[in-house]
Amino acid sequence: MNAYFLVLLLILPLGVQLADAQTVLVQTSKATYHYGDYLSVTISVSKTSGNNAIMHIIDSEGIKSSAIPVQIKNANTTITTPVPFNVELFREGKYQIQVEYDGVKSSAPFQLVDAGNIVMPFGSNVIMPQWLDGAVSDHMFFKFLVEKNAIKLPEGSKLGEKIEIPYWYKTNGKWWTEQKITDSEFVKGLQYLVNQKIIF
């Protein structure tokens, strides 16, 4: 009886320690993303400590992104990137999301595949609000899209000094910033105006 009691005393603190151990799980919203998709990651922890989690995106060659701090206030925290996957920043291939929280690491794989989607150029999230506010002219905004090959000019045409985009089209720009329309919808609408010679 005494030996049993002694074993119980030895095991009990170990069980309490295991119950208190931090667990971390990271999941992506999809296994496969395409250019134009927004990366969404959910971090689940067994207990919150007030510390930030540190997240990295790691490519197939093992190259890590800069550390991304994620504030953890609840057992489940979901974050979505402010900009979608773009060919200028990300190559096709396999990636890992790695998260460390309170010294515990967890990771989740995902794949990035080019499905031929029309994607707004990198930097659009900065220039679009400036265009909507009038800080960037129609000409500068349109030039940005042409130079990044998002918009195609008519055969044999050159970009002129005066470009006017119908004011009402800014509604589409606002919807794009609110993620109510896709990159493809915004670009195709603008390209239609070019093809119909409404803009160019």
PDB file of C-alpha atoms in Angstrom:
ATOM      1  CA  MET A   1       0.000   0.000   0.000  1.00  0.00           C
ATOM      2  CA  ASN A   2       2.828   2.399   0.844  1.00  0.00           C
ATOM      3  CA  ALA A   3       4.626   1.596  -2.434  1.00  0.00           C
ATOM      4  CA  TYR A   4       1.439   2.339  -4.381  1.00  0.00           C
ATOM      5  CA  PHE A   5       1.008   5.638  -2.532  1.00  0.00           C
ATOM      6  CA  LEU A   6       4.652   6.567  -3.266  1.00  0.00           C
ATOM      7  CA  VAL A   7       4.237   5.815  -7.013  1.00  0.00           C
ATOM      8  CA  LEU A   8       1.041   7.917  -7.047  1.00  0.00           C
ATOM      9  CA  LEU A   9       2.888  10.826  -5.441  1.00  0.00           C
ATOM     10  CA  LEU A  10       5.615  10.576  -8.076  1.00  0.00           C
ATOM     11  CA  ILE A  11       3.202  10.369 -11.019  1.00  0.00           C
ATOM     12  CA  LEU A  12       0.726  13.023  -9.853  1.00  0.00           C
ATOM     13  CA  PRO A  13       3.043  16.072 -10.301  1.00  0.00           C
ATOM     14  CA  LEU A  14       4.029  14.757 -13.739  1.00  0.00           C
ATOM     15  CA  GLY A  15       0.349  14.576 -14.728  1.00  0.00           C
ATOM     16  CA  VAL A  16      -0.241  18.118 -13.464  1.00  0.00           C
ATOM     17  CA  GLN A  17       2.777  19.369 -15.446  1.00  0.00           C
ATOM     18  CA  LEU A  18       1.520  17.684 -18.611  1.00  0.00           C
ATOM     19  CA  ALA A  19      -1.926  19.213 -18.154  1.00  0.00           C
ATOM     20  CA  ASP A  20      -0.363  22.671 -17.823  1.00  0.00           C
ATOM     21  CA  ALA A  21       1.853  22.306 -20.903  1.00  0.00           C
ATOM     22  CA  GLN A  22       1.145  24.766 -23.732  1.00  0.00           C
ATOM     23  CA  THR A  23      -0.103  23.302 -27.008  1.00  0.00           C
ATOM     24  CA  VAL A  24      -0.132  25.213 -30.293  1.00  0.00           C
ATOM     25  CA  LEU A  25      -1.859  24.267 -33.538  1.00  0.00           C
ATOM     26  CA  VAL A  26      -1.675  26.224 -36.801  1.00  0.00           C
ATOM     27  CA  GLN A  27      -3.967  25.693 -39.793  1.00  0.00           C
ATOM     28  CA  THR A  28      -4.374  27.410 -43.155  1.00  0.00           C
ATOM     29  CA  SER A  29      -7.866  27.953 -44.583  1.00  0.00           C
ATOM     30  CA  LYS A  30      -6.905  25.994 -47.727  1.00  0.00           C
ATOM     31  CA  ALA A  31      -4.306  23.419 -48.675  1.00  0.00           C
ATOM     32  CA  THR A  32      -3.818  25.040 -52.095  1.00  0.00           C
ATOM     33  CA  TYR A  33      -3.838  28.774 -52.824  1.00  0.00           C
ATOM     34  CA  HIS A  34      -3.752  30.575 -56.181  1.00  0.00           C
ATOM     35  CA  TYR A  35      -2.397  33.975 -57.137  1.00  0.00           C
ATOM     36  CA  GLY A  36      -5.000  36.508 -56.051  1.00  0.00           C
ATOM     37  CA  ASP A  37      -6.033  34.491 -52.963  1.00  0.00           C
ATOM     38  CA  TYR A  38      -5.583  35.878 -49.467  1.00  0.00           C
ATOM     39  CA  LEU A  39      -3.702  33.669 -47.019  1.00  0.00           C
ATOM     40  CA  SER A  40      -5.781  32.945 -43.923  1.00  0.00           C
ATOM     41  CA  VAL A  41      -4.194  31.285 -40.880  1.00  0.00           C
ATOM     42  CA  THR A  42      -5.788  30.112 -37.619  1.00  0.00           C
ATOM     43  CA  ILE A  43      -3.598  29.726 -34.531  1.00  0.00           C
ATOM     44  CA  SER A  44      -5.093  27.662 -31.693  1.00  0.00           C
ATOM     45  CA  VAL A  45      -3.493  27.601 -28.229  1.00  0.00           C
ATOM     46  CA  SER A  46      -4.411  25.693 -25.087  1.00  0.00           C
ATOM     47  CA  LYS A  47      -3.898  28.786 -22.922  1.00  0.00           C
ATOM     48  CA  THR A  48      -3.225  32.466 -23.523  1.00  0.00           C
ATOM     49  CA  SER A  49      -0.301  34.140 -21.825  1.00  0.00           C
ATOM     50  CA  GLY A  50      -0.442  37.703 -23.119  1.00  0.00           C
ATOM     51  CA  ASN A  51       2.555  37.118 -25.406  1.00  0.00           C
ATOM     52  CA  ASN A  52       2.541  37.473 -29.178  1.00  0.00           C
ATOM     53  CA  ALA A  53       2.955  34.473 -31.426  1.00  0.00           C
ATOM     54  CA  ILE A  54       5.707  34.785 -34.030  1.00  0.00           C
ATOM     55  CA  MET A  55       4.824  33.571 -37.503  1.00  0.00           C
ATOM     56  CA  HIS A  56       7.088  32.890 -40.505  1.00  0.00           C
ATOM     57  CA  ILE A  57       6.290  31.827 -44.059  1.00  0.00           C
ATOM     58  CA  ILE A  58       8.950  29.378 -45.287  1.00  0.00           C
ATOM     59  CA  ASP A  59       9.397  28.512 -48.958  1.00  0.00           C
ATOM     60  CA  SER A  60      10.488  25.192 -50.477  1.00  0.00           C
ATOM     61  CA  GLU A  61      14.158  26.232 -50.252  1.00  0.00           C
ATOM     62  CA  GLY A  62      13.849  26.916 -46.525  1.00  0.00           C
ATOM     63  CA  ILE A  63      13.967  30.716 -46.904  1.00  0.00           C
ATOM     64  CA  LYS A  64      12.043  32.359 -44.057  1.00  0.00           C
ATOM     65  CA  SER A  65      10.017  35.534 -44.224  1.00  0.00           C
ATOM     66  CA  SER A  66      10.570  38.278 -41.686  1.00  0.00           C
ATOM     67  CA  ALA A  67       9.000  37.576 -38.306  1.00  0.00           C
ATOM     68  CA  ILE A  68       5.294  38.433 -38.240  1.00  0.00           C
ATOM     69  CA  PRO A  69       4.007  39.126 -34.708  1.00  0.00           C
ATOM     70  CA  VAL A  70       0.460  37.921 -34.070  1.00  0.00           C
ATOM     71  CA  GLN A  71      -1.459  39.108 -31.018  1.00  0.00           C
ATOM     72  CA  ILE A  72      -3.043  36.154 -29.227  1.00  0.00           C
ATOM     73  CA  LYS A  73      -6.026  37.149 -27.071  1.00  0.00           C
ATOM     74  CA  ASN A  74      -8.212  34.058 -27.441  1.00  0.00           C
ATOM     75  CA  ALA A  75      -7.798  30.305 -27.752  1.00  0.00           C
ATOM     76  CA  ASN A  76      -8.360  30.653 -31.524  1.00  0.00           C
ATOM     77  CA  THR A  77      -6.956  33.557 -33.520  1.00  0.00           C
ATOM     78  CA  THR A  78      -7.494  33.903 -37.272  1.00  0.00           C
ATOM     79  CA  ILE A  79      -5.511  36.366 -39.353  1.00  0.00           C
ATOM     80  CA  THR A  80      -5.773  37.142 -43.056  1.00  0.00           C
ATOM     81  CA  THR A  81      -3.025  38.821 -45.043  1.00  0.00           C
ATOM     82  CA  PRO A  82      -3.826  42.381 -46.166  1.00  0.00           C
ATOM     83  CA  VAL A  83      -2.668  41.641 -49.720  1.00  0.00           C
ATOM     84  CA  PRO A  84      -3.209  38.537 -51.861  1.00  0.00           C
ATOM     85  CA  PHE A  85      -0.539  36.212 -53.193  1.00  0.00           C
ATOM     86  CA  ASN A  86       1.271  37.933 -56.032  1.00  0.00           C
ATOM     87  CA  VAL A  87       3.734  36.550 -58.579  1.00  0.00           C
ATOM     88  CA  GLU A  88       6.097  39.467 -57.869  1.00  0.00           C
ATOM     89  CA  LEU A  89       6.607  38.268 -54.293  1.00  0.00           C
ATOM     90  CA  PHE A  90       5.820  34.550 -54.243  1.00  0.00           C
ATOM     91  CA  ARG A  91       6.901  31.766 -56.573  1.00  0.00           C
ATOM     92  CA  GLU A  92       4.762  28.728 -57.223  1.00  0.00           C
ATOM     93  CA  GLY A  93       5.576  25.834 -54.937  1.00  0.00           C
ATOM     94  CA  LYS A  94       5.270  24.363 -51.477  1.00  0.00           C
ATOM     95  CA  TYR A  95       5.347  26.508 -48.344  1.00  0.00           C
ATOM     96  CA  GLN A  96       5.155  26.111 -44.573  1.00  0.00           C
ATOM     97  CA  ILE A  97       3.550  28.396 -42.022  1.00  0.00           C
ATOM     98  CA  GLN A  98       5.611  28.183 -38.845  1.00  0.00           C
ATOM     99  CA  VAL A  99       4.301  29.619 -35.582  1.00  0.00           C
ATOM    100  CA  GLU A 100       6.034  29.846 -32.213  1.00  0.00           C
ATOM    101  CA  TYR A 101       4.127  30.733 -29.060  1.00  0.00           C
ATOM    102  CA  ASP A 102       5.538  30.517 -25.526  1.00  0.00           C
ATOM    103  CA  GLY A 103       8.449  28.442 -26.831  1.00  0.00           C
ATOM    104  CA  VAL A 104       6.188  25.896 -28.558  1.00  0.00           C
ATOM    105  CA  LYS A 105       6.398  25.572 -32.350  1.00  0.00           C
ATOM    106  CA  SER A 106       3.799  24.346 -34.804  1.00  0.00           C
ATOM    107  CA  SER A 107       3.648  24.361 -38.580  1.00  0.00           C
ATOM    108  CA  ALA A 108       1.246  23.749 -41.456  1.00  0.00           C
ATOM    109  CA  PRO A 109       1.965  23.179 -45.145  1.00  0.00           C
ATOM    110  CA  PHE A 110       0.256  24.790 -48.123  1.00  0.00           C
ATOM    111  CA  GLN A 111       0.866  24.999 -51.839  1.00  0.00           C
ATOM    112  CA  LEU A 112       0.774  27.994 -54.197  1.00  0.00           C
ATOM    113  CA  VAL A 113      -0.311  27.265 -57.769  1.00  0.00           C
ATOM    114  CA  ASP A 114      -0.710  29.592 -60.760  1.00  0.00           C
ATOM    115  CA  ALA A 115      -4.249  29.011 -62.026  1.00  0.00           C
ATOM    116  CA  GLY A 116      -4.024  31.859 -64.562  1.00  0.00           C
ATOM    117  CA  ASN A 117      -6.013  34.277 -62.395  1.00  0.00           C
ATOM    118  CA  ILE A 118      -5.862  37.985 -63.164  1.00  0.00           C
ATOM    119  CA  VAL A 119      -4.119  39.582 -60.200  1.00  0.00           C
ATOM    120  CA  MET A 120      -3.700  43.245 -59.370  1.00  0.00           C
ATOM    121  CA  PRO A 121      -0.012  44.235 -59.249  1.00  0.00           C
ATOM    122  CA  PHE A 122       1.941  44.409 -56.019  1.00  0.00           C
ATOM    123  CA  GLY A 123       1.475  47.879 -54.522  1.00  0.00           C
ATOM    124  CA  SER A 124      -2.144  48.183 -55.674  1.00  0.00           C
ATOM    125  CA  ASN A 125      -3.286  48.210 -52.039  1.00  0.00           C
ATOM    126  CA  VAL A 126      -1.307  51.458 -51.629  1.00  0.00           C
ATOM    127  CA  ILE A 127      -2.008  53.241 -54.917  1.00  0.00           C
ATOM    128  CA  MET A 128      -5.726  52.360 -55.134  1.00  0.00           C
ATOM    129  CA  PRO A 129      -6.762  54.350 -51.996  1.00  0.00           C
ATOM    130  CA  GLN A 130      -4.610  57.268 -53.207  1.00  0.00           C
ATOM    131  CA  TRP A 131      -6.397  57.197 -56.564  1.00  0.00           C
ATOM    132  CA  LEU A 132      -9.779  57.022 -54.828  1.00  0.00           C
ATOM    133  CA  ASP A 133      -8.865  60.070 -52.695  1.00  0.00           C
ATOM    134  CA  GLY A 134      -7.589  62.047 -55.699  1.00  0.00           C
ATOM    135  CA  ALA A 135      -3.969  62.087 -54.468  1.00  0.00           C
ATOM    136  CA  VAL A 136      -3.005  60.050 -57.562  1.00  0.00           C
ATOM    137  CA  SER A 137      -4.346  61.127 -60.962  1.00  0.00           C
ATOM    138  CA  ASP A 138      -6.211  58.884 -63.389  1.00  0.00           C
ATOM    139  CA  HIS A 139      -3.148  59.060 -65.648  1.00  0.00           C
ATOM    140  CA  MET A 140      -0.712  57.913 -62.918  1.00  0.00           C
ATOM    141  CA  PHE A 141      -3.023  55.132 -61.758  1.00  0.00           C
ATOM    142  CA  PHE A 142      -3.628  53.900 -65.303  1.00  0.00           C
ATOM    143  CA  LYS A 143       0.106  54.140 -66.109  1.00  0.00           C
ATOM    144  CA  PHE A 144       0.868  51.989 -63.039  1.00  0.00           C
ATOM    145  CA  LEU A 145      -1.524  49.286 -64.263  1.00  0.00           C
ATOM    146  CA  VAL A 146      -0.177  49.393 -67.833  1.00  0.00           C
ATOM    147  CA  GLU A 147       3.476  49.253 -66.720  1.00  0.00           C
ATOM    148  CA  LYS A 148       2.686  46.250 -64.503  1.00  0.00           C
ATOM    149  CA  ASN A 149       0.941  44.534 -67.463  1.00  0.00           C
ATOM    150  CA  ALA A 150      -2.430  44.404 -65.708  1.00  0.00           C
ATOM    151  CA  ILE A 151      -4.050  46.482 -68.499  1.00  0.00           C
ATOM    152  CA  LYS A 152      -3.264  46.034 -72.198  1.00  0.00           C
ATOM    153  CA  LEU A 153      -3.317  49.021 -74.548  1.00  0.00           C
ATOM    154  CA  PRO A 154      -4.898  48.707 -78.004  1.00  0.00           C
ATOM    155  CA  GLU A 155      -2.559  47.351 -80.679  1.00  0.00           C
ATOM    156  CA  GLY A 156       0.006  49.958 -81.750  1.00  0.00           C
ATOM    157  CA  SER A 157      -1.098  52.485 -79.089  1.00  0.00           C
ATOM    158  CA  LYS A 158       1.112  54.375 -76.678  1.00  0.00           C
ATOM    159  CA  LEU A 159       0.191  55.748 -73.296  1.00  0.00           C
ATOM    160  CA  GLY A 160      -0.765  59.393 -73.708  1.00  0.00           C
ATOM    161  CA  GLU A 161      -0.336  62.191 -71.200  1.00  0.00           C
ATOM    162  CA  LYS A 162      -4.051  62.620 -70.606  1.00  0.00           C
ATOM    163  CA  ILE A 163      -6.060  59.644 -69.417  1.00  0.00           C
ATOM    164  CA  GLU A 164      -9.502  60.015 -67.881  1.00  0.00           C
ATOM    165  CA  ILE A 165     -11.177  57.130 -66.122  1.00  0.00           C
ATOM    166  CA  PRO A 166     -14.926  57.683 -65.653  1.00  0.00           C
ATOM    167  CA  TYR A 167     -15.530  58.923 -62.116  1.00  0.00           C
ATOM    168  CA  TRP A 168     -18.191  56.273 -61.504  1.00  0.00           C
ATOM    169  CA  TYR A 169     -15.539  53.559 -61.941  1.00  0.00           C
ATOM    170  CA  LYS A 170     -14.067  54.605 -58.609  1.00  0.00           C
ATOM    171  CA  THR A 171     -16.978  52.717 -57.043  1.00  0.00           C
ATOM    172  CA  ASN A 172     -15.383  49.537 -58.378  1.00  0.00           C
ATOM    173  CA  GLY A 173     -12.092  50.632 -56.840  1.00  0.00           C
ATOM    174  CA  LYS A 174     -13.786  51.123 -53.476  1.00  0.00           C
ATOM    175  CA  TRP A 175     -15.403  47.689 -53.739  1.00  0.00           C
ATOM    176  CA  TRP A 176     -11.997  46.209 -54.560  1.00  0.00           C
ATOM    177  CA  THR A 177     -10.438  47.748 -51.423  1.00  0.00           C
ATOM    178  CA  GLU A 178     -13.307  46.260 -49.398  1.00  0.00           C
ATOM    179  CA  GLN A 179     -12.774  42.851 -51.091  1.00  0.00           C
ATOM    180  CA  LYS A 180     -16.316  42.951 -52.470  1.00  0.00           C
ATOM    181  CA  ILE A 181     -15.037  42.342 -56.008  1.00  0.00           C
ATOM    182  CA  THR A 182     -12.052  40.313 -57.156  1.00  0.00           C
ATOM    183  CA  ASP A 183      -8.891  41.497 -58.882  1.00  0.00           C
ATOM    184  CA  SER A 184     -10.214  39.901 -62.063  1.00  0.00           C
ATOM    185  CA  GLU A 185     -13.525  41.793 -61.890  1.00  0.00           C
ATOM    186  CA  PHE A 186     -11.799  45.137 -61.362  1.00  0.00           C
ATOM    187  CA  VAL A 187      -9.222  44.611 -64.136  1.00  0.00           C
ATOM    188  CA  LYS A 188     -11.695  43.152 -66.654  1.00  0.00           C
ATOM    189  CA  GLY A 189     -14.050  46.080 -66.125  1.00  0.00           C
ATOM    190  CA  LEU A 190     -11.263  48.595 -66.722  1.00  0.00           C
ATOM    191  CA  GLN A 191      -9.965  46.636 -69.724  1.00  0.00           C
ATOM    192  CA  TYR A 192     -13.495  46.675 -71.172  1.00  0.00           C
ATOM    193  CA  LEU A 193     -13.531  50.481 -70.949  1.00  0.00           C
ATOM    194  CA  VAL A 194     -10.183  50.542 -72.767  1.00  0.00           C
ATOM    195  CA  ASN A 195     -11.361  48.119 -75.457  1.00  0.00           C
ATOM    196  CA  GLN A 196     -14.538  50.185 -76.005  1.00  0.00           C
ATOM    197  CA  LYS A 197     -12.371  53.325 -76.317  1.00  0.00           C
ATOM    198  CA  ILE A 198     -14.138  54.930 -73.358  1.00  0.00           C
ATOM    199  CA  ILE A 199     -10.808  55.486 -71.656  1.00  0.00           C
ATOM    200  CA  PHE A 200      -8.224  55.293 -74.390  1.00  0.00           C
TER     201      PHE A 200
END
